[in-house]
Coordinates of C-alpha atoms in Angstrom, one line a residue:
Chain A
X1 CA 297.8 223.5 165.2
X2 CA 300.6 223.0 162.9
X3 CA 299.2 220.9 159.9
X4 CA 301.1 217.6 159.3
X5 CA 302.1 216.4 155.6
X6 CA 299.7 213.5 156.3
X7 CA 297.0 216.4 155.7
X8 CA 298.4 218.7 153.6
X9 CA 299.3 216.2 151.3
X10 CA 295.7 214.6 151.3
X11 CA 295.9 212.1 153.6
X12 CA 295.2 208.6 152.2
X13 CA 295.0 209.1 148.9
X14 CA 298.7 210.4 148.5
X15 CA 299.7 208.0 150.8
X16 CA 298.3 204.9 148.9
X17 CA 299.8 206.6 145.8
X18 CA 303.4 206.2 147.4
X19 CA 303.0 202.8 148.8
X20 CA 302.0 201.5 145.6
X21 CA 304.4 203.4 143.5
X22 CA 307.4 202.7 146.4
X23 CA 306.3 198.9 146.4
X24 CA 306.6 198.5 142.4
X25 CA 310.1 200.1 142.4
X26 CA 311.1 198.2 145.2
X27 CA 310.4 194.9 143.8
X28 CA 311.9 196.0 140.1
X29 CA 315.1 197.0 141.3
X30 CA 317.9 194.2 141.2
X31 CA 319.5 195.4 144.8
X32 CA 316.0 195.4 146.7
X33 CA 314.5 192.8 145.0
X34 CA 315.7 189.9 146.4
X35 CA 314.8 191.3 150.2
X36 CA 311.3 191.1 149.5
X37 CA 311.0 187.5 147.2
X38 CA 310.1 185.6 150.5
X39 CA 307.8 188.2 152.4
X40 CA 304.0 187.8 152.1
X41 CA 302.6 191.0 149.5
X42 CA 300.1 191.7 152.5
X43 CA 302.2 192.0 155.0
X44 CA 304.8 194.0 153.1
X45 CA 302.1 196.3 151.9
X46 CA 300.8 196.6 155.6
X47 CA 303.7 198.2 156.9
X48 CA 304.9 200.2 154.1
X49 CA 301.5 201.9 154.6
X50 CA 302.3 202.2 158.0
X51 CA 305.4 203.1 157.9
X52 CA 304.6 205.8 155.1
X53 CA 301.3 207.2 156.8
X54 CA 303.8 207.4 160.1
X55 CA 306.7 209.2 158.0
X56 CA 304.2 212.0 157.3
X57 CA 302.9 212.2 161.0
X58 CA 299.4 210.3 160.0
X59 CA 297.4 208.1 162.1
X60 CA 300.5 205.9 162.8
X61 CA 303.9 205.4 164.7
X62 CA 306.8 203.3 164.2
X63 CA 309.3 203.8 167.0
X64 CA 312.5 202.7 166.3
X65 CA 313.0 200.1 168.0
X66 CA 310.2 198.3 166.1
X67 CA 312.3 199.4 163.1
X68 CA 314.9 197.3 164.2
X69 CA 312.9 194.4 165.3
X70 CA 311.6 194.2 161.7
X71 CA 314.5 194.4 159.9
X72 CA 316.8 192.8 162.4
X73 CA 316.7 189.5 160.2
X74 CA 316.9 190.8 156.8
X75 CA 320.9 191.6 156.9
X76 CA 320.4 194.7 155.4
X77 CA 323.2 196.2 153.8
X78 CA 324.4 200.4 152.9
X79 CA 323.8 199.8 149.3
X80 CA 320.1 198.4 149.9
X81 CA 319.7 201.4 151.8
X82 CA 321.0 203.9 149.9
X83 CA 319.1 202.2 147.0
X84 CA 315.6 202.3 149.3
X85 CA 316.3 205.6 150.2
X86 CA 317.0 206.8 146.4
X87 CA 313.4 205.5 145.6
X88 CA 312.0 206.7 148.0
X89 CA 312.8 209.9 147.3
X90 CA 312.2 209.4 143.8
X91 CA 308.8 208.4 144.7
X92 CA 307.7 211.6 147.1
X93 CA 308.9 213.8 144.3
X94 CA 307.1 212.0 141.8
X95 CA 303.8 212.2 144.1
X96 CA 304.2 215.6 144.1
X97 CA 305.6 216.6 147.3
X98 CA 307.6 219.8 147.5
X99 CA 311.2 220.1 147.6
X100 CA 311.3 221.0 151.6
X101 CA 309.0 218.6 152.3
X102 CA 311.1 215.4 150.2
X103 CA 314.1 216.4 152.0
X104 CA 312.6 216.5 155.6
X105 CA 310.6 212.9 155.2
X106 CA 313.8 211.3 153.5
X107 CA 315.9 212.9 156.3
X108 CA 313.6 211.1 158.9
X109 CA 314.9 208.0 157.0
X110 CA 318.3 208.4 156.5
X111 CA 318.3 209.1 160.1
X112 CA 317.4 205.6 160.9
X113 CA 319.7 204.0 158.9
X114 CA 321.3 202.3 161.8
X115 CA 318.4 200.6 162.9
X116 CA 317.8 199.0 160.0
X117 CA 321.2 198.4 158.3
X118 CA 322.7 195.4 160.3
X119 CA 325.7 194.2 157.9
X120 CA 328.5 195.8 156.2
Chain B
X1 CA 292.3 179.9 108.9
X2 CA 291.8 182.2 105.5
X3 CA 290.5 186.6 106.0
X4 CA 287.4 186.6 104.9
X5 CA 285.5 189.8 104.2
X6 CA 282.5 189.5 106.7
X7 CA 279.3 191.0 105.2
X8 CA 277.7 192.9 107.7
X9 CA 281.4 194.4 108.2
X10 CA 282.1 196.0 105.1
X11 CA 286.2 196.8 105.1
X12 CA 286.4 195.0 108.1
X13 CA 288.8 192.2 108.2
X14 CA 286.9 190.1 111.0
X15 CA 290.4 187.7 111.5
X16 CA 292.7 190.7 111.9
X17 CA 290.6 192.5 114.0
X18 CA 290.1 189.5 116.4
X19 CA 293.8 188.9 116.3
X20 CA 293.9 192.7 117.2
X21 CA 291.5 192.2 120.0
X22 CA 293.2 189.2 121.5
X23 CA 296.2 190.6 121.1
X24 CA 295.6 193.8 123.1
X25 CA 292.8 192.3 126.0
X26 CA 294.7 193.3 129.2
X27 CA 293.5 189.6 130.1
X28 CA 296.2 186.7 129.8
X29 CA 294.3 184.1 127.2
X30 CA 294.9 180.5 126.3
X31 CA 293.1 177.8 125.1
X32 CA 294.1 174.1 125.4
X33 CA 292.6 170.5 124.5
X34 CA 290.9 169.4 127.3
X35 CA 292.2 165.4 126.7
X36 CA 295.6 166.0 126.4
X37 CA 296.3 169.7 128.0
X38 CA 298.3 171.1 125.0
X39 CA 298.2 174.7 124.4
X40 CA 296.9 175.5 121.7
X41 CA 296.7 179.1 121.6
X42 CA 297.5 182.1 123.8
X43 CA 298.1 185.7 123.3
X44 CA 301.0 188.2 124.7
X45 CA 299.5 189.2 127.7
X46 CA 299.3 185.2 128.6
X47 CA 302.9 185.2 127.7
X48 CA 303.6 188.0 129.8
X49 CA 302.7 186.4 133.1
X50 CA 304.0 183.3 132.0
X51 CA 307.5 184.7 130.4
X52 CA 309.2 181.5 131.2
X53 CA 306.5 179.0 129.3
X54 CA 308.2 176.3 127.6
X55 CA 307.3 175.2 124.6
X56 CA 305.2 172.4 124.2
X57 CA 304.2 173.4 127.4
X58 CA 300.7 171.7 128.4
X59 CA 298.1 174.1 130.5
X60 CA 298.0 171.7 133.4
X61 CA 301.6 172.4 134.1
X62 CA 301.1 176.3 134.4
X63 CA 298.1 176.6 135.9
X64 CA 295.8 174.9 138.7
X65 CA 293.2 173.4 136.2
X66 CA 289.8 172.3 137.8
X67 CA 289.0 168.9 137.9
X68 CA 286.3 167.5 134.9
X69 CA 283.7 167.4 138.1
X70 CA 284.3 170.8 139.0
X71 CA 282.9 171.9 135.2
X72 CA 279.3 169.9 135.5
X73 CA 276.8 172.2 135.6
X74 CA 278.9 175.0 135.9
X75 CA 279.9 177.5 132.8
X76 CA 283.0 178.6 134.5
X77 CA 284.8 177.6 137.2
X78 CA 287.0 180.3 138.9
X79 CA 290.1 179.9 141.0
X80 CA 292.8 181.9 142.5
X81 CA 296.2 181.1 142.0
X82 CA 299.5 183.3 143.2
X83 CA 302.6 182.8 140.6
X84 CA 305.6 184.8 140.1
X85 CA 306.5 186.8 137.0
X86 CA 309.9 186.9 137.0
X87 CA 310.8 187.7 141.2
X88 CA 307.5 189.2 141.4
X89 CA 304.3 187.6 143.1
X90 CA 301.3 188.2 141.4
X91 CA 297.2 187.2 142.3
X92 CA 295.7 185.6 139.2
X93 CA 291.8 185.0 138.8
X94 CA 291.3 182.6 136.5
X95 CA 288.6 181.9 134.7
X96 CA 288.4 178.5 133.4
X97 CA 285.3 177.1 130.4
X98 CA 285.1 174.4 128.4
X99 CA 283.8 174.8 124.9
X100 CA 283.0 172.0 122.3
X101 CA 284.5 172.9 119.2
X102 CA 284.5 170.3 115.8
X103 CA 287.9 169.8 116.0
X104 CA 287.1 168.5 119.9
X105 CA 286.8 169.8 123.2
X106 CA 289.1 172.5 124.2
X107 CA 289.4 174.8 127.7
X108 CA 289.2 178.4 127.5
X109 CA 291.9 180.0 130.3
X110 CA 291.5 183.7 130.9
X111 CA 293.9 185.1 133.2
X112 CA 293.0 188.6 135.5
X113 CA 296.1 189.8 137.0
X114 CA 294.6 191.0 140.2
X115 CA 297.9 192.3 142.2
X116 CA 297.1 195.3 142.8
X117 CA 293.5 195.3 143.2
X118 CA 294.9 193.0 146.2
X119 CA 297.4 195.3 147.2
X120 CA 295.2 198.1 147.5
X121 CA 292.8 196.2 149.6
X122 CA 295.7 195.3 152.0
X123 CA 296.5 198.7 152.0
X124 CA 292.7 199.7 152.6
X125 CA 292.6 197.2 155.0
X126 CA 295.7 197.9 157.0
X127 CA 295.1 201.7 156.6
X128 CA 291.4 201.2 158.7
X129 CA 292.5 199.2 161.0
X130 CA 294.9 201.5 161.8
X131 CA 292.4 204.4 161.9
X132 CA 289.9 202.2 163.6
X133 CA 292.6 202.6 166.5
X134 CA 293.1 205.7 166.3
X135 CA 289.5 206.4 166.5
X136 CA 289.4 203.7 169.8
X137 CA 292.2 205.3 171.5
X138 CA 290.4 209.1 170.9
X139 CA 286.9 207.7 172.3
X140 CA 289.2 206.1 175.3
X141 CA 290.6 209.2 175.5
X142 CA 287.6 211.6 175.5
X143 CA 285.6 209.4 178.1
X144 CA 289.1 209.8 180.1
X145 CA 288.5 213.3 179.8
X146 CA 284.8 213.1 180.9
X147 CA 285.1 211.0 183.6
X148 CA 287.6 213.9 184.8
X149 CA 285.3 216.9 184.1
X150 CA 282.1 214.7 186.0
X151 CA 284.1 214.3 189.0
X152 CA 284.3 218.3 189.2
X153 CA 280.8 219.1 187.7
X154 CA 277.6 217.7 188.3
X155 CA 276.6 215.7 185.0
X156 CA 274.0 218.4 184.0
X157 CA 276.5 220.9 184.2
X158 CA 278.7 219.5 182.4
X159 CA 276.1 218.6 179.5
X160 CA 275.0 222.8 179.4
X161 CA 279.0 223.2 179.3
X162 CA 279.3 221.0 176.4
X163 CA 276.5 222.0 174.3
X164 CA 276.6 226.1 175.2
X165 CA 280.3 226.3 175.7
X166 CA 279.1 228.1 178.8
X167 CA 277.3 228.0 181.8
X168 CA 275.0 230.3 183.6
X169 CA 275.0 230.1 187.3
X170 CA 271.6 229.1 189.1
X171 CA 270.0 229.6 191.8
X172 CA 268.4 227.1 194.0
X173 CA 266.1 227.7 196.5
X174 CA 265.6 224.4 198.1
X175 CA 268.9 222.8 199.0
X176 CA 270.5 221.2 201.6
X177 CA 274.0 221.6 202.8
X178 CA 276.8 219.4 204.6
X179 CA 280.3 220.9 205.6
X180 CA 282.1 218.3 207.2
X181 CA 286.1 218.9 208.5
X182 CA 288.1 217.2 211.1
X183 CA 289.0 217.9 215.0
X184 CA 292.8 218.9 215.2
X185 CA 293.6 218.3 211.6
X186 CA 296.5 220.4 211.5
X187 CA 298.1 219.1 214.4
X188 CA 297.6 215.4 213.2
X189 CA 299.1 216.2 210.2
X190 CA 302.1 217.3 212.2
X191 CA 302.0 214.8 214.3
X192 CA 302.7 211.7 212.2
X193 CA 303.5 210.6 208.5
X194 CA 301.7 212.8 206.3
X195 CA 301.8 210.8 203.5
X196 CA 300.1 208.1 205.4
X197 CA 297.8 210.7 206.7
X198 CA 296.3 211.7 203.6
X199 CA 296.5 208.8 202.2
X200 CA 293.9 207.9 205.0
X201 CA 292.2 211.3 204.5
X202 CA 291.8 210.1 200.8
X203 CA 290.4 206.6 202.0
X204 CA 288.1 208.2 204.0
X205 CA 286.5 210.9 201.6
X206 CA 285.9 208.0 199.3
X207 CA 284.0 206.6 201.2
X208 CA 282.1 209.6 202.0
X209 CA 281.6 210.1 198.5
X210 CA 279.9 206.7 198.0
X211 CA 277.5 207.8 201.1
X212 CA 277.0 211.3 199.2
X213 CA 276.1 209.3 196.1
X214 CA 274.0 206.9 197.4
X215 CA 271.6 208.9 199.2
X216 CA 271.2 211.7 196.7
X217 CA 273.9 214.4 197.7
X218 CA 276.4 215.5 195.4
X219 CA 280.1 216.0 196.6
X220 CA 280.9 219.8 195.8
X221 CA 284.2 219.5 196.7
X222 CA 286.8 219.3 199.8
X223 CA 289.5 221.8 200.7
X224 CA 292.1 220.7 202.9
X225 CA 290.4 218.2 205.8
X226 CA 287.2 219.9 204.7
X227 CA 284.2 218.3 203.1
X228 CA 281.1 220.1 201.8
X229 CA 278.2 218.2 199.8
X230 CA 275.4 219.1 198.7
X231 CA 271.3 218.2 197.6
X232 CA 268.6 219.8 195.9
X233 CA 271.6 220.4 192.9
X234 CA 271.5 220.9 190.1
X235 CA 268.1 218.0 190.2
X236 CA 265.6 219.5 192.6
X237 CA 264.5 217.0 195.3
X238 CA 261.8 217.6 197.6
X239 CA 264.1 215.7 200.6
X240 CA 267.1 217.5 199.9
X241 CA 267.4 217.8 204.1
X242 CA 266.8 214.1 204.7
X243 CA 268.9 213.4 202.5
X244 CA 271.8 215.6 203.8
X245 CA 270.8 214.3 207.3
X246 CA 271.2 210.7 206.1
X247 CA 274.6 211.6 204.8
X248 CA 275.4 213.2 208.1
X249 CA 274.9 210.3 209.8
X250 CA 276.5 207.5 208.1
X251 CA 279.6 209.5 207.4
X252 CA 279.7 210.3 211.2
X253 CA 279.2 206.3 211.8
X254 CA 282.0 205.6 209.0
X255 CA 284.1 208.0 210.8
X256 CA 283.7 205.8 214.2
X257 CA 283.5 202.6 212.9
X258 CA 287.0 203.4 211.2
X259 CA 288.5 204.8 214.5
X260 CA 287.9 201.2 216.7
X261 CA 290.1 199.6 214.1
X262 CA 292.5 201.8 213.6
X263 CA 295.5 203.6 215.7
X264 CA 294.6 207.0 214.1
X265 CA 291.5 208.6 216.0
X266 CA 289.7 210.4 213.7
X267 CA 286.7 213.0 214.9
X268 CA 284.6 215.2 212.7
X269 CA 282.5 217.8 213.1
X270 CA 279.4 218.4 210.6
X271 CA 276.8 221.1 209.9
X272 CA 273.9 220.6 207.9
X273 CA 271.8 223.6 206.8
X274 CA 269.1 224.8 204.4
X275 CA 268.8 227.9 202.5
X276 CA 269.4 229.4 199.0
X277 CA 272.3 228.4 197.0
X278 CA 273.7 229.4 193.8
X279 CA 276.0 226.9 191.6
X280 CA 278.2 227.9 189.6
X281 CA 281.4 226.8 187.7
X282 CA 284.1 229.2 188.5
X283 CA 287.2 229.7 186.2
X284 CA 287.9 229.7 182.2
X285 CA 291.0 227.1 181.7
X286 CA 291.0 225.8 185.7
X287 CA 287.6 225.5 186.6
X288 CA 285.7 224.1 189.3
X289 CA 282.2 223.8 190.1
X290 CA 281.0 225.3 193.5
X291 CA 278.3 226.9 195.4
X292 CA 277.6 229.8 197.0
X293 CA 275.0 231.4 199.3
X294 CA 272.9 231.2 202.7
X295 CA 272.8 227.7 202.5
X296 CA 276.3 227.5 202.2
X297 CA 277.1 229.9 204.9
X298 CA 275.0 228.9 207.4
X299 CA 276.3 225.0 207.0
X300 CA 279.4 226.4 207.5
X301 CA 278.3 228.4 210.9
X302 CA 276.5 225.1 211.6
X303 CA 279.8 222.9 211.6
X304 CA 282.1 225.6 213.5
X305 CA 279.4 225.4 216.2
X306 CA 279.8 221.6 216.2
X307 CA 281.8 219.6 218.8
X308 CA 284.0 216.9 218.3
X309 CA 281.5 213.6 216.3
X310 CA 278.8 216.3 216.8
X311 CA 276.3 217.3 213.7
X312 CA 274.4 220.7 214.1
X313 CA 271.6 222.1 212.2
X314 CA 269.4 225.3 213.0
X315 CA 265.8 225.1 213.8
X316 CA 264.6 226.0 209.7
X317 CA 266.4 222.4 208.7
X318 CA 265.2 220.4 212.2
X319 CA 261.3 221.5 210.8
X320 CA 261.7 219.7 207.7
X321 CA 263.8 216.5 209.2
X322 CA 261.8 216.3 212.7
X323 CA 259.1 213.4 211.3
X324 CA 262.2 211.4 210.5
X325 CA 265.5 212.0 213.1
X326 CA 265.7 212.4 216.5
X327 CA 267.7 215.1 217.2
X328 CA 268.6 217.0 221.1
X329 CA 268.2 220.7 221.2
X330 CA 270.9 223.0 222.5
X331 CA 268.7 225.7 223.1
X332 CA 269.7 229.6 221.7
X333 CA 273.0 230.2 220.6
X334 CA 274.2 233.2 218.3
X335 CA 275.6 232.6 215.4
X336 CA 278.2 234.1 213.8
X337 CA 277.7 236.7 211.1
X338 CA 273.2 235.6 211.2
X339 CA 272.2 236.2 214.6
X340 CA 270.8 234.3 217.4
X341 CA 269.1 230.8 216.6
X342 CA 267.7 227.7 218.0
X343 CA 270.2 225.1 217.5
X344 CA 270.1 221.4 217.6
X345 CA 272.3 218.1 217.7
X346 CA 271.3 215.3 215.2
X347 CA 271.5 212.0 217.3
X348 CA 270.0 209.6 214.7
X349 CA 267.6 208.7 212.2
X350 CA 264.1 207.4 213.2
X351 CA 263.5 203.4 212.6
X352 CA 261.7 203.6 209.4
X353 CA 263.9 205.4 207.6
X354 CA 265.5 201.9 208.0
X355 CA 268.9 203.2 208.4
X356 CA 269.8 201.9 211.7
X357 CA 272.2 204.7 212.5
X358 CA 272.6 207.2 215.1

């Protein structure tokens, strides 16, 4: 069987590392910050875990359309998303992911930019 | 207050170093006067999660302070308390003590930023709970799988399959056989709706599979309109033939009691038998469990020479059922394939077998 990033990475111990690391940036940087001021920490931390765990094929799905449904009332914008997706990158790279494998788990984001960006 | 040279500290400015110490304690310190709540001290970590303190500030406008009850009898009274440094939210645990000083009473407030101890035990948290699923959905999952494999296997074969990997066949000497199929099958199926038809086919193995069950047989498996059950395997019973009779019976009287109601006549034929029988499972990726042998054979001589709602056995299986049934003999017949044989028609089981069947 093919082995997933969620394992060859380590499984929750890299994951947790990101999360963390993803959250802090998140919440430093001027365009993102202000997205996440009302949201309860453990909810927030909840599904970035998911979401990052499910990103690397662990023990988790998000389909898209609960994507959407999440961020449906957050008026998300490009720039947030470019910004997210620029951290998140930073952050895989910084955990110590190879090169192939940052670009394919920020493709899988960048592909779902339309369910999550719902303004202009 | 002055630097003083401390004597057991020899070069050891005891001011400066606990300035040093307060200083760099990764816990957010102040202390106020417990009367009127002004700060009177607090060091840069205190600062740093409370970057927007005024001046003049007093503690009770900062921070939750307990009431003067809460202290009695207790050194220190702990609370929670979620602020925001800057956008950020943060946990605090603070600690809050009271200490009686000259100068008069003063609180001592010691700040523990506990954010991401509580982050990582949401993350912990949500991370089990998802792997608590995932863990139900594999046990739902496997027993799916079991369920699947018992209704193919018998439950001891399937227990040697999972512990060896394998299986080797067996032989068993004392068993009893049933093969079971129906009168003009073929043409019924022509006949009418097929769906409907084996959708009745279905209803009615099911309930042959409850009678099998129930009194001790175990369904091998059905082919077409075909039945076949077993007992004596892969558990060795002494009344492997009752019970195959008993089966015999009821199934017959299902078979009738379903016809008066119903527009679709349905007639089987049945032959029980006795003899030798090997199981086996048969196949690597596709298998099945089935058996093999005399007993098997002779069953299936035993229903061919069956008329319609008719259930024939051979003289060796009518010697170990006769204390029990009642059945009619049909005198010498040969027998495909074995050879010439006393034959006989089950009619019905005897009254205290309680069964109150024929």
């Amino acid at each position: 069987m093919e082995q997933n990033l969620f394992e060859k990475y380590g499984g929750f111990s890299t994951v947790s590392r990101i999360v963390m690391r993803f959250y802090d940036q998140a919440l430093d940087s001027d365009i993102l910050a202000a997205y996440f001021e009302d949201i309860e920490m453990e909810r927030l931390i909840d599904h970035q875990t998911k979401f990052v765990a499910s990103l690397m094929g662990g023990p988790a799905s998000y389909t898209d359309e609960m994507l959407k449904q999440l961020h449906a009332h957050l008026d998300i914008n490009d720039e947030a998303f470019d910004e997210m997706a620029t951290l998140f990158r930073a952050t895989l790279e910084e955990a110590g992911l190879d090169a192939d494998d940052v670009a394919a788990v920020a493709g899988e984001i960048v592909k779902r930019r339309s369910t999550i960006v719902t303004t202009s | 207050m002055p630097a003083q040279k401390d004597a057991d500290g020899p070069g050891l400015d005891r001011a400066a170093f606990n300035k040093a110490l307060l200083d760099s304690v990764g816990v957010g310190l102040a202390i106020a006067e417990v009367n009127s709540g002004a700060i009177l001290f607090h060091n840069p970590r205190f600062l740093e999660l409370f970057p927007e303190l005024p001046a003049n500030a007093t503690i009770e406008q900062i921070v939750d302070v307990p009431e003067d009850a809460e202290f009695q009898g207790a050194g220190i009274v702990i609370r929670e308390q979620e602020i925001k440094i800057k956008r950020r939210k943060a946990s605090l645990l603070i600690h809050f003590s009271r200490h009686s000083l000259p100068e008069g009473e003063v609180m001592m407030v010691e700040c523990h930023n506990v954010s991401k101890v509580k982050e990582l035990e949401y993350m912990i948290e949500s991370y089990s709970k998802m792997v608590e699923k995932n863990a139900r959905d594999l046990r739902r999952e496997k027993e799916r799988a079991e369920r699947l494999l018992l209704n193919i296997m018998p439950k001891s074969i399937y227990e040697e399959l999972k512990s060896f990997g394998v299986t080797t066949p067996q032989r068993y000497d004392h068993a009893s056989v049933l093969m079971l199929d129906f009168v003009g099958f073929t043409s019924m199926s022509v006949a009418t709706d097929p769906m409907s038809l084996v959708s009745e086919l279905n209803d009615i193995f099911t309930a042959f599979d409850r009678i099998s069950e129930q009194f001790g047989c175990e369904r091998i498996k059905t082919m077409g309109d075909a039945y076949m059950a077993v007992s004596g395997i892969p558990e060795a019973t002494p009344d492997h033939a009752q019970n195959v009779a008993k089966v015999a019976l009821l199934c017959r009287r299902y078979v009738r009691q379903r016809g008066k109601t119903r527009p679709q006549d349905w007639q089987c034929r049945i032959g029980i038998a006795t003899g030798p029988v090997i199981g086996s499972i048969v196949g690597v990726q596709k298998y099945v469990y089935d058996i093999f042998g005399p007993g098997v054979n002779l069953a299936s001589r035993m229903e061919e020479m069956s008329g319609p709602m008719e259930i024939t056995c051979d003289q060796d299986f009518y010697d170990l059922i006769r204390q029990d049934f009642q059945a009619e003999p049909r005198g010498r017949a040969e027998v495909r394939g074995i050879g010439e044989k006393n034959i006989y028609s089950l009619v019905s089981a005897n009254e205290a077998l309680d069964l109150a069947i024929g």
